[in-house]
């Protein structure tokens, strides 16, 4: 039975490590949170299972591991490292996103800009903690609260940190309903939280068609680094709004985004093997990410309060928190926090405006980093 | 590992905030300007919608004849068109040839599927 | 604020060019024609937005442009240059196409052959205008009036002209209802246009199953260059007609073709950057393409009149124009032109026969060019 | 740039027209020959269709029993089969074992979806 | 007309071979069996048409053949050689598979293990017939009766035999209703075939969620070579059972698996060109495959009889035959054989347990071979 | 070509059978152990299901108000909510904020589709 014993050496028996065991536990926690707590299940379940797949202890050389050139996982992972999985997900998101709330009330776009301050503060903080600039940029984008953007930028600037960055980004996005409410309540008075905003006016079909074209040309001309994200987002949105390409939009927001989500989640999870993931850097990234979310939320809320100094139709500052993006979770959080004071106050319709603006904002921020760091 | 923050990186952080803010402010401004025209566009779209609704029955008669004929050609009288499933929203602007051609084609497809 | 100014240099500010501005305008025109005029919107909208994506002025080296090795657009573009997007589109088209009209009336297949004369005349014309033979072949195929075939052949024989050829091909296909009617009316008498053809007999399921197998073996044995197109077209059709693989056919003609259409359109559009597209060659290609469509239409109509000399059951020569393919637009045009003389004359059922035969014809023509020029 | 037309290329253009025409003429010919058999095939298919329609109720009874049993095994009497959604066209030729097996499997799937 | 004659030389006229003709006939037989006999049509129709595509006689160098680097077929074939088509098919199968029958009655899992003996016996037999070890392993897996597993292992260990192995595997899977019944009847008495098993108890949702996670970690820790197959199978199953990722599971078991099935079938068929396929090795493979199926069926049935010696609730030994996998055909065969003795005996619900266990079993066997042979 | 069977390969064949059997036996064992807990889990799930069914109307009232309000905000009184299509199974466990947010969002989507 030596042969059986020899054989067992290629698996757990011969490659046992506490690190892998810990990661298997983390994978199970992710799956548990996705299923039992309903936290972003479409991402946590695939990522969680991917963590299991990537942390089975095994001898290398069997053409199985995600970092072994030519293995199945490695081939599928190329969509992450080359960046086209996130782009295609943005295409699908564009084909789902309704910019009406934002178009109806364009001043709310500024809230989506303000909340991106978290990105650049985290960038500075990461530099302070000793990360080199490219890695600091990839870590900073966690504060953008946008999974595909974070994965895209990490894949371009710091592929070795991709797993840690993606896990941090999605973890905090899942924890948005835990993180944001205390910060919102801390920074607002009850009177502010009771502000009722007047219903948004309707938006013409024509404006909804012109918007993605115009917004793309504007953003891309100033921050061309964002083309690989915003080009796909606005293209998807044009397919949705044009009225003549509905079958393409439908496929983009159904089969296409589902297929890419499955593969992206699995691969991102599988890229977190213990030796790469269980490092001091990951702990720093986790802390910086948490800080980033808090700063972004605060920036959004405070900027809304600042705007209220100048405008006549007051903005409920709660919806500033939706500017971090994390679509649509943070908009829901705003609705929930508002409803605790006044159950008849339907903030979610307004919160969608900074929420989708925040997606554009973090993609522009990613473009700024890309433009600066890809030349090196 | 020590701090990597340099004057250049510090100013990049500040410039980044400004650029993101600038881009979104620009979009906000442009959308606000377009909103001035939006009332007129909405009126126009409402009128087109209403016109389409009024015209609907007439269009329907023409295409019904066409579909029946096309179907008759294919199935040679073995079936009868009992229900028309409108494949295009009547609100959509379209040139007559496209509307006509597409409905016939789709109509014939529907018939074929029934048979196979 | 030097940093902001420096940053702006990577975008429009530092790379302004009138060529790009002109291309952005052309992209908007495509989108406009697709949406407002309903001209082939499933292709013109993606191509139009792709033109915008490919013509944002930017500094190279950021791993963004479609010609930069490894960028997202470049990776997605490989489906165009390697030729498998067009093949998969043919698979979907095969799973949609009903060859019944053609099988019911096989003599009408010859009309689909006649209209391909435009391809070879344009090939000769392109040589005369000084294009080298490979480019001339890729330009000639515009006269085949079949987008995927043109993109496939251009990708194999003249990748640097792909954008111009694809844009010309789709533009003229969109303009079929403008180009064809005057030519048809010029070449036919009112009596001819009033000819009513007798209804096509039904076709057995068995014949519809045997046809794709037989037609594939025949075409491919004679013109093996057409395998990458006709193999997929007839395979798709067999999936549709077999009756036992309906779920595969359904996916092929829905999600699969939609996903590929989105990516193909975007990439083809993005490949037309001003420096490659705004050249004298593109203008020549545009003129040759227009000539090609006119010749093809005329050849189809005249051949129908020639056939009428010999056959008893007269053919309405209008349907000869459907032989150019441009499925199903040119068949619709025939219906429309016929209906102007006699609203009760349902030509479209007959016009579908030369229409689908034209698809096979231009794929065979592509195969002829490929066989001849791939060896060099 | 001057003309690139050579005798070789000229003859390629002519040969191309002939080959395309030849291939399609061949297809046309073969289809025309097959059409001679097509009447018989259509008769056969019509007879098969009619037979299938006549046999339909009998088939239905057998499978209904099977499905009910399968469903009963799974759900343990908590549900009752109220409506049978025919998953295969009765026109399709199939060996009995495949028809039986597939219907049972699919039936159980339908039941399961209801529960989860 | 020399040009026409020269041109014809690149096709059938210049490259005629009886081998190709024979393969074209085989392709037509596959299509016929799929359509007229309803034998695994979703695989036999694509493979059959692929055989046609791969055996059109043609001159090489036109960038068409599946073995010509960079051709359309070659690019699509990379999903087979790199192994991710089979993995994605397993993902879809996982999202379709209901493990309830197996979970309700876990002792039946052993039947799925017993039937894999055929794999290792065929491996030994192949060595005896002179195949080198890697090829012998790839041939042995035919006895696993699982198409994607066979294609995956052949692609990794013996790519030049892939066509022959895949064709053998699918042929015998299609012939399961012919091969298995006589063996079952030979090895069982009428009394045994009349055994009625008691209905399976229901299974909780929680157990169905825990199972894919646990089973994956167990299998992969012992036989890590199976990760590329079982990782995807159990991931798909988790997507299905979790209840919160239904949209991903739906896409995985519909569009995704359909697209991959179309491409896999076509490419596997096209890889069987006459010069590679019509060899003595293929005949040996066909014979070994047949033997393998018979041995596997017998092993399953006999093991069930052995278990009956020890257990109180008797197992109907017919369902041992379902352990070969060939899901769901061999389970149906068990139902049919049982129903011939007692039409009210609903064996299929029980037969599904060894049937799905057999899928896991052959993937583990593939993992054993991969672990042993990939190092060389 | 001669035989390639060696002692090493022979023992691999035997080891293979044992490993496959061992892995599946282990799974069988673990599942059998988990089945001990399964009765309790099933009871728990049945209770949750029943609770969900009892609670259903109350939930419905709350969300109906929310949806109506959201819809009213968007369409400005031009439509009325006539039918609620339940998008999530009531059995699913979920935190209130997610249930609430998602229903509103989806509701507004449904309304938007009607208009375009
Ligand atoms: Na953001
Ligand atoms: Na054509
Ligand atoms: Na098996």
Short mmCIF file of N, CA and C in Angstrom, two decimals, chain A residues 33-158:
data_model
loop_
_atom_site.label_atom_id
_atom_site.label_comp_id
_atom_site.label_asym_id
_atom_site.label_seq_id
_atom_site.Cartn_x
_atom_site.Cartn_y
_atom_site.Cartn_z
N UNK A 33 -21.97 33.96 5.08
CA UNK A 33 -22.50 35.32 5.06
C UNK A 33 -23.39 35.54 3.84
N UNK A 34 -22.94 35.00 2.71
CA UNK A 34 -23.74 35.17 1.48
C UNK A 34 -25.09 34.50 1.59
N UNK A 35 -25.09 33.25 2.11
CA UNK A 35 -26.33 32.48 2.10
C UNK A 35 -27.22 32.84 3.29
N UNK A 36 -26.66 32.83 4.49
CA UNK A 36 -27.51 32.98 5.68
C UNK A 36 -27.82 34.45 5.96
N UNK A 37 -26.88 35.34 5.64
CA UNK A 37 -27.11 36.74 5.92
C UNK A 37 -27.51 37.55 4.70
N UNK A 38 -27.47 36.90 3.51
CA UNK A 38 -27.90 37.57 2.29
C UNK A 38 -27.04 38.81 1.99
N UNK A 39 -25.77 38.78 2.40
CA UNK A 39 -24.84 39.87 2.09
C UNK A 39 -24.26 39.65 0.70
N UNK A 40 -24.65 40.43 -0.28
CA UNK A 40 -24.09 40.35 -1.64
C UNK A 40 -23.86 38.89 -2.09
N UNK A 41 -24.89 38.05 -2.01
CA UNK A 41 -24.64 36.62 -2.28
C UNK A 41 -24.08 36.34 -3.66
N UNK A 42 -24.44 37.14 -4.67
CA UNK A 42 -23.98 36.84 -6.03
C UNK A 42 -22.46 36.94 -6.11
N UNK A 43 -21.84 37.63 -5.15
CA UNK A 43 -20.38 37.70 -5.17
C UNK A 43 -19.75 36.90 -4.05
N UNK A 44 -20.33 36.93 -2.86
CA UNK A 44 -19.68 36.23 -1.75
C UNK A 44 -19.71 34.72 -1.92
N UNK A 45 -20.77 34.18 -2.50
CA UNK A 45 -20.80 32.72 -2.67
C UNK A 45 -19.73 32.26 -3.67
N UNK A 46 -19.67 32.87 -4.88
CA UNK A 46 -18.57 32.47 -5.78
C UNK A 46 -17.18 32.74 -5.20
N UNK A 47 -16.97 33.89 -4.57
CA UNK A 47 -15.64 34.17 -4.02
C UNK A 47 -15.33 33.18 -2.90
N UNK A 48 -16.30 32.93 -2.05
CA UNK A 48 -16.08 31.99 -0.95
C UNK A 48 -15.70 30.61 -1.46
N UNK A 49 -16.45 30.12 -2.45
CA UNK A 49 -16.10 28.80 -2.98
C UNK A 49 -14.74 28.84 -3.67
N UNK A 50 -14.45 29.98 -4.32
CA UNK A 50 -13.14 30.14 -4.94
C UNK A 50 -12.02 30.07 -3.91
N UNK A 51 -12.25 30.64 -2.73
CA UNK A 51 -11.23 30.57 -1.68
C UNK A 51 -10.97 29.10 -1.32
N UNK A 52 -12.04 28.30 -1.25
CA UNK A 52 -11.83 26.86 -1.01
C UNK A 52 -10.99 26.25 -2.12
N UNK A 53 -11.38 26.53 -3.37
CA UNK A 53 -10.68 25.93 -4.51
C UNK A 53 -9.20 26.32 -4.49
N UNK A 54 -8.91 27.56 -4.11
CA UNK A 54 -7.52 28.03 -4.16
C UNK A 54 -6.69 27.61 -2.96
N UNK A 55 -7.31 27.02 -1.95
CA UNK A 55 -6.56 26.71 -0.74
C UNK A 55 -6.55 25.25 -0.34
N UNK A 56 -6.96 24.38 -1.27
CA UNK A 56 -6.77 22.95 -1.03
C UNK A 56 -5.26 22.71 -1.05
N UNK A 57 -4.69 22.11 0.01
CA UNK A 57 -3.24 21.90 0.00
C UNK A 57 -2.87 20.86 -1.06
N UNK A 58 -1.92 21.18 -1.92
CA UNK A 58 -1.51 20.24 -2.96
C UNK A 58 -0.08 20.54 -3.38
N UNK A 59 0.57 19.52 -3.95
CA UNK A 59 1.90 19.71 -4.51
C UNK A 59 1.75 20.49 -5.82
N UNK A 60 2.69 21.38 -6.09
CA UNK A 60 2.59 22.10 -7.36
C UNK A 60 3.14 21.22 -8.47
N UNK A 61 2.87 21.60 -9.71
CA UNK A 61 3.36 20.83 -10.85
C UNK A 61 2.30 19.94 -11.49
N UNK A 62 1.09 19.96 -10.93
CA UNK A 62 0.04 19.13 -11.52
C UNK A 62 -0.83 19.92 -12.49
N UNK A 63 -0.44 21.15 -12.80
CA UNK A 63 -1.19 21.97 -13.76
C UNK A 63 -2.61 22.23 -13.26
N UNK A 64 -2.73 22.54 -11.97
CA UNK A 64 -4.04 22.75 -11.37
C UNK A 64 -4.17 24.14 -10.77
N UNK A 65 -3.15 24.58 -10.05
CA UNK A 65 -3.24 25.84 -9.31
C UNK A 65 -3.46 27.03 -10.24
N UNK A 66 -4.07 28.09 -9.69
CA UNK A 66 -4.41 29.25 -10.51
C UNK A 66 -3.16 29.99 -10.97
N UNK A 67 -2.02 29.79 -10.30
CA UNK A 67 -0.80 30.46 -10.72
C UNK A 67 0.09 29.55 -11.58
N UNK A 68 -0.40 28.35 -11.92
CA UNK A 68 0.39 27.47 -12.80
C UNK A 68 -0.01 27.73 -14.25
N UNK A 69 0.90 28.26 -15.02
CA UNK A 69 0.67 28.61 -16.42
C UNK A 69 -0.03 27.47 -17.19
N UNK A 70 -1.19 27.79 -17.75
CA UNK A 70 -1.86 26.81 -18.62
C UNK A 70 -2.91 25.96 -17.94
N UNK A 71 -3.03 26.02 -16.60
CA UNK A 71 -4.08 25.24 -15.94
C UNK A 71 -5.44 25.88 -16.24
N UNK A 72 -6.49 25.11 -16.00
CA UNK A 72 -7.84 25.62 -16.26
C UNK A 72 -8.08 26.92 -15.50
N UNK A 73 -7.77 26.92 -14.22
CA UNK A 73 -8.01 28.13 -13.43
C UNK A 73 -7.15 29.28 -13.93
N UNK A 74 -5.92 28.98 -14.33
CA UNK A 74 -5.03 30.02 -14.82
C UNK A 74 -5.57 30.64 -16.10
N UNK A 75 -6.09 29.81 -17.00
CA UNK A 75 -6.66 30.33 -18.25
C UNK A 75 -7.85 31.22 -17.92
N UNK A 76 -8.74 30.74 -17.04
CA UNK A 76 -9.92 31.54 -16.72
C UNK A 76 -9.53 32.81 -15.96
N UNK A 77 -8.45 32.74 -15.21
CA UNK A 77 -7.98 33.90 -14.43
C UNK A 77 -7.47 35.01 -15.34
N UNK A 78 -7.11 34.67 -16.57
CA UNK A 78 -6.56 35.70 -17.45
C UNK A 78 -7.58 36.82 -17.69
N UNK A 79 -8.86 36.50 -17.61
CA UNK A 79 -9.88 37.55 -17.74
C UNK A 79 -9.79 38.57 -16.61
N UNK A 80 -9.27 38.14 -15.46
CA UNK A 80 -9.08 39.07 -14.34
C UNK A 80 -7.80 39.88 -14.55
N UNK A 81 -6.70 39.18 -14.84
CA UNK A 81 -5.42 39.90 -14.96
C UNK A 81 -5.39 40.81 -16.19
N UNK A 82 -6.03 40.38 -17.27
CA UNK A 82 -6.08 41.24 -18.45
C UNK A 82 -7.15 42.31 -18.32
N UNK A 83 -8.03 42.16 -17.35
CA UNK A 83 -8.97 43.23 -17.06
C UNK A 83 -10.28 43.19 -17.81
N UNK A 84 -10.53 42.18 -18.65
CA UNK A 84 -11.79 42.28 -19.40
C UNK A 84 -12.99 41.70 -18.67
N UNK A 85 -12.81 40.89 -17.63
CA UNK A 85 -13.98 40.50 -16.83
C UNK A 85 -14.62 41.75 -16.21
N UNK A 86 -13.84 42.60 -15.50
CA UNK A 86 -14.47 43.79 -14.94
C UNK A 86 -15.12 44.67 -16.01
N UNK A 87 -14.48 44.80 -17.17
CA UNK A 87 -15.07 45.62 -18.22
C UNK A 87 -16.42 45.06 -18.66
N UNK A 88 -16.49 43.73 -18.85
CA UNK A 88 -17.76 43.15 -19.30
C UNK A 88 -18.81 43.26 -18.20
N UNK A 89 -18.38 43.18 -16.94
CA UNK A 89 -19.36 43.37 -15.86
C UNK A 89 -19.89 44.80 -15.90
N UNK A 90 -19.02 45.75 -16.18
CA UNK A 90 -19.49 47.12 -16.31
C UNK A 90 -20.47 47.27 -17.48
N UNK A 91 -20.23 46.54 -18.55
CA UNK A 91 -21.18 46.56 -19.67
C UNK A 91 -22.55 46.10 -19.20
N UNK A 92 -22.58 45.01 -18.44
CA UNK A 92 -23.85 44.52 -17.93
C UNK A 92 -24.48 45.48 -16.93
N UNK A 93 -23.65 46.06 -16.08
CA UNK A 93 -24.18 47.02 -15.09
C UNK A 93 -24.77 48.22 -15.82
N UNK A 94 -24.07 48.67 -16.86
CA UNK A 94 -24.60 49.78 -17.65
C UNK A 94 -25.97 49.46 -18.23
N UNK A 95 -26.12 48.20 -18.68
CA UNK A 95 -27.39 47.80 -19.27
C UNK A 95 -28.49 47.61 -18.23
N UNK A 96 -28.12 47.67 -16.95
CA UNK A 96 -29.11 47.57 -15.86
C UNK A 96 -29.41 48.93 -15.25
N UNK A 97 -28.44 49.85 -15.34
CA UNK A 97 -28.51 51.07 -14.54
C UNK A 97 -29.46 52.09 -15.15
N UNK A 98 -30.23 52.66 -14.29
CA UNK A 98 -31.14 53.72 -14.69
C UNK A 98 -30.58 55.03 -14.15
N UNK A 99 -30.11 55.89 -15.06
CA UNK A 99 -29.54 57.16 -14.62
C UNK A 99 -30.62 58.24 -14.42
N UNK A 100 -31.89 57.87 -14.56
CA UNK A 100 -32.95 58.89 -14.49
C UNK A 100 -32.88 59.75 -13.24
N UNK A 101 -32.71 59.09 -12.07
CA UNK A 101 -32.72 59.85 -10.82
C UNK A 101 -31.65 60.93 -10.86
N UNK A 102 -30.51 60.58 -11.43
CA UNK A 102 -29.38 61.51 -11.51
C UNK A 102 -29.64 62.61 -12.51
N UNK A 103 -30.26 62.24 -13.63
CA UNK A 103 -30.54 63.23 -14.68
C UNK A 103 -31.62 64.20 -14.22
N UNK A 104 -32.53 63.70 -13.39
CA UNK A 104 -33.62 64.54 -12.92
C UNK A 104 -33.09 65.60 -11.95
N UNK A 105 -31.99 65.33 -11.32
CA UNK A 105 -31.51 66.20 -10.26
C UNK A 105 -29.99 66.28 -10.32
N UNK A 106 -29.46 66.95 -11.35
CA UNK A 106 -28.02 66.84 -11.62
C UNK A 106 -27.12 67.36 -10.50
N UNK A 107 -27.62 68.25 -9.63
CA UNK A 107 -26.71 68.74 -8.58
C UNK A 107 -26.31 67.63 -7.63
N UNK A 108 -27.13 66.55 -7.55
CA UNK A 108 -26.78 65.45 -6.65
C UNK A 108 -25.55 64.69 -7.13
N UNK A 109 -25.17 64.90 -8.40
CA UNK A 109 -23.95 64.26 -8.92
C UNK A 109 -22.75 64.64 -8.06
N UNK A 110 -22.75 65.88 -7.56
CA UNK A 110 -21.60 66.35 -6.78
C UNK A 110 -21.38 65.51 -5.52
N UNK A 111 -22.46 64.98 -4.97
CA UNK A 111 -22.31 64.13 -3.78
C UNK A 111 -21.50 62.87 -4.13
N UNK A 112 -21.74 62.36 -5.34
CA UNK A 112 -20.98 61.19 -5.78
C UNK A 112 -19.51 61.52 -5.97
N UNK A 113 -19.22 62.80 -6.27
CA UNK A 113 -17.81 63.20 -6.40
C UNK A 113 -17.17 63.32 -5.03
N UNK A 114 -17.89 63.93 -4.11
CA UNK A 114 -17.32 64.20 -2.78
C UNK A 114 -16.89 62.90 -2.10
N UNK A 115 -17.73 61.86 -2.23
CA UNK A 115 -17.44 60.62 -1.51
C UNK A 115 -16.19 59.92 -2.03
N UNK A 116 -15.69 60.33 -3.21
CA UNK A 116 -14.46 59.69 -3.71
C UNK A 116 -13.21 60.22 -3.00
N UNK A 117 -13.37 61.23 -2.15
CA UNK A 117 -12.23 61.71 -1.38
C UNK A 117 -11.58 60.57 -0.59
N UNK A 118 -12.40 59.61 -0.17
CA UNK A 118 -11.88 58.46 0.56
C UNK A 118 -10.78 57.73 -0.21
N UNK A 119 -10.95 57.67 -1.52
CA UNK A 119 -9.95 56.98 -2.35
C UNK A 119 -8.58 57.62 -2.18
N UNK A 120 -8.55 58.95 -2.31
CA UNK A 120 -7.24 59.62 -2.34
C UNK A 120 -6.64 59.71 -0.95
N UNK A 121 -7.50 59.80 0.07
CA UNK A 121 -6.99 59.76 1.43
C UNK A 121 -6.37 58.41 1.75
N UNK A 122 -7.03 57.35 1.29
CA UNK A 122 -6.47 56.01 1.52
C UNK A 122 -5.18 55.83 0.74
N UNK A 123 -5.13 56.40 -0.45
CA UNK A 123 -3.90 56.37 -1.24
C UNK A 123 -2.76 56.97 -0.43
N UNK A 124 -3.01 58.18 0.13
CA UNK A 124 -1.98 58.84 0.94
C UNK A 124 -1.64 57.99 2.16
N UNK A 125 -2.65 57.46 2.81
CA UNK A 125 -2.42 56.63 3.99
C UNK A 125 -1.58 55.40 3.66
N UNK A 126 -1.86 54.77 2.52
CA UNK A 126 -1.11 53.58 2.13
C UNK A 126 0.35 53.93 1.88
N UNK A 127 0.58 55.09 1.26
CA UNK A 127 1.97 55.52 1.06
C UNK A 127 2.65 55.68 2.41
N UNK A 128 1.95 56.32 3.34
CA UNK A 128 2.49 56.52 4.69
C UNK A 128 2.86 55.20 5.35
N UNK A 129 2.00 54.18 5.15
CA UNK A 129 2.28 52.87 5.76
C UNK A 129 3.37 52.12 5.01
N UNK A 130 3.92 52.73 3.95
CA UNK A 130 5.07 52.12 3.31
C UNK A 130 4.81 51.37 2.02
N UNK A 131 3.57 51.37 1.55
CA UNK A 131 3.32 50.71 0.26
C UNK A 131 3.91 51.56 -0.86
N UNK A 132 4.50 50.93 -1.89
CA UNK A 132 4.95 51.71 -3.03
C UNK A 132 3.75 52.32 -3.78
N UNK A 133 3.97 53.39 -4.54
CA UNK A 133 2.86 54.16 -5.11
C UNK A 133 1.83 53.32 -5.88
N UNK A 134 2.28 52.39 -6.75
CA UNK A 134 1.31 51.62 -7.52
C UNK A 134 0.40 50.82 -6.60
N UNK A 135 1.01 50.16 -5.60
CA UNK A 135 0.18 49.39 -4.68
C UNK A 135 -0.75 50.30 -3.89
N UNK A 136 -0.22 51.47 -3.50
CA UNK A 136 -1.05 52.42 -2.74
C UNK A 136 -2.27 52.82 -3.55
N UNK A 137 -2.08 53.02 -4.86
CA UNK A 137 -3.22 53.40 -5.71
C UNK A 137 -4.25 52.29 -5.74
N UNK A 138 -3.78 51.05 -5.90
CA UNK A 138 -4.71 49.93 -5.97
C UNK A 138 -5.46 49.76 -4.65
N UNK A 139 -4.77 50.02 -3.53
CA UNK A 139 -5.44 49.92 -2.23
C UNK A 139 -6.44 51.06 -2.07
N UNK A 140 -6.03 52.25 -2.48
CA UNK A 140 -6.91 53.41 -2.34
C UNK A 140 -8.27 53.19 -2.97
N UNK A 141 -8.28 52.52 -4.13
CA UNK A 141 -9.54 52.38 -4.88
C UNK A 141 -10.56 51.55 -4.12
N UNK A 142 -10.13 50.82 -3.07
CA UNK A 142 -11.13 50.11 -2.25
C UNK A 142 -12.18 51.11 -1.76
N UNK A 143 -11.71 52.33 -1.45
CA UNK A 143 -12.64 53.36 -0.98
C UNK A 143 -13.67 53.76 -2.02
N UNK A 144 -13.47 53.33 -3.28
CA UNK A 144 -14.46 53.61 -4.32
C UNK A 144 -15.68 52.73 -4.18
N UNK A 145 -15.57 51.68 -3.36
CA UNK A 145 -16.71 50.83 -3.06
C UNK A 145 -17.33 50.24 -4.30
N UNK A 146 -16.49 49.84 -5.23
CA UNK A 146 -17.00 49.34 -6.49
C UNK A 146 -16.13 48.16 -6.88
N UNK A 147 -16.66 46.95 -6.74
CA UNK A 147 -15.89 45.74 -6.97
C UNK A 147 -15.15 45.69 -8.29
N UNK A 148 -15.85 45.80 -9.44
CA UNK A 148 -15.15 45.66 -10.71
C UNK A 148 -14.04 46.70 -10.87
N UNK A 149 -14.27 47.93 -10.42
CA UNK A 149 -13.24 48.96 -10.54
C UNK A 149 -12.00 48.57 -9.74
N UNK A 150 -12.22 48.10 -8.51
CA UNK A 150 -11.09 47.72 -7.67
C UNK A 150 -10.32 46.56 -8.29
N UNK A 151 -11.04 45.56 -8.80
CA UNK A 151 -10.37 44.41 -9.41
C UNK A 151 -9.61 44.83 -10.65
N UNK A 152 -10.23 45.70 -11.45
CA UNK A 152 -9.57 46.15 -12.68
C UNK A 152 -8.26 46.86 -12.35
N UNK A 153 -8.31 47.81 -11.42
CA UNK A 153 -7.11 48.60 -11.12
C UNK A 153 -6.04 47.72 -10.46
N UNK A 154 -6.46 46.86 -9.54
CA UNK A 154 -5.48 45.98 -8.89
C UNK A 154 -4.82 45.07 -9.92
N UNK A 155 -5.62 44.56 -10.86
CA UNK A 155 -5.06 43.69 -11.90
C UNK A 155 -4.01 44.41 -12.74
N UNK A 156 -4.21 45.72 -12.96
CA UNK A 156 -3.27 46.47 -13.78
C UNK A 156 -2.04 46.91 -12.98
N UNK A 157 -2.26 47.36 -11.74
CA UNK A 157 -1.16 48.00 -11.02
C UNK A 157 -0.51 47.10 -9.96
N UNK A 158 -1.27 46.17 -9.38
CA UNK A 158 -0.68 45.36 -8.31
C UNK A 158 -1.31 43.98 -8.28
#
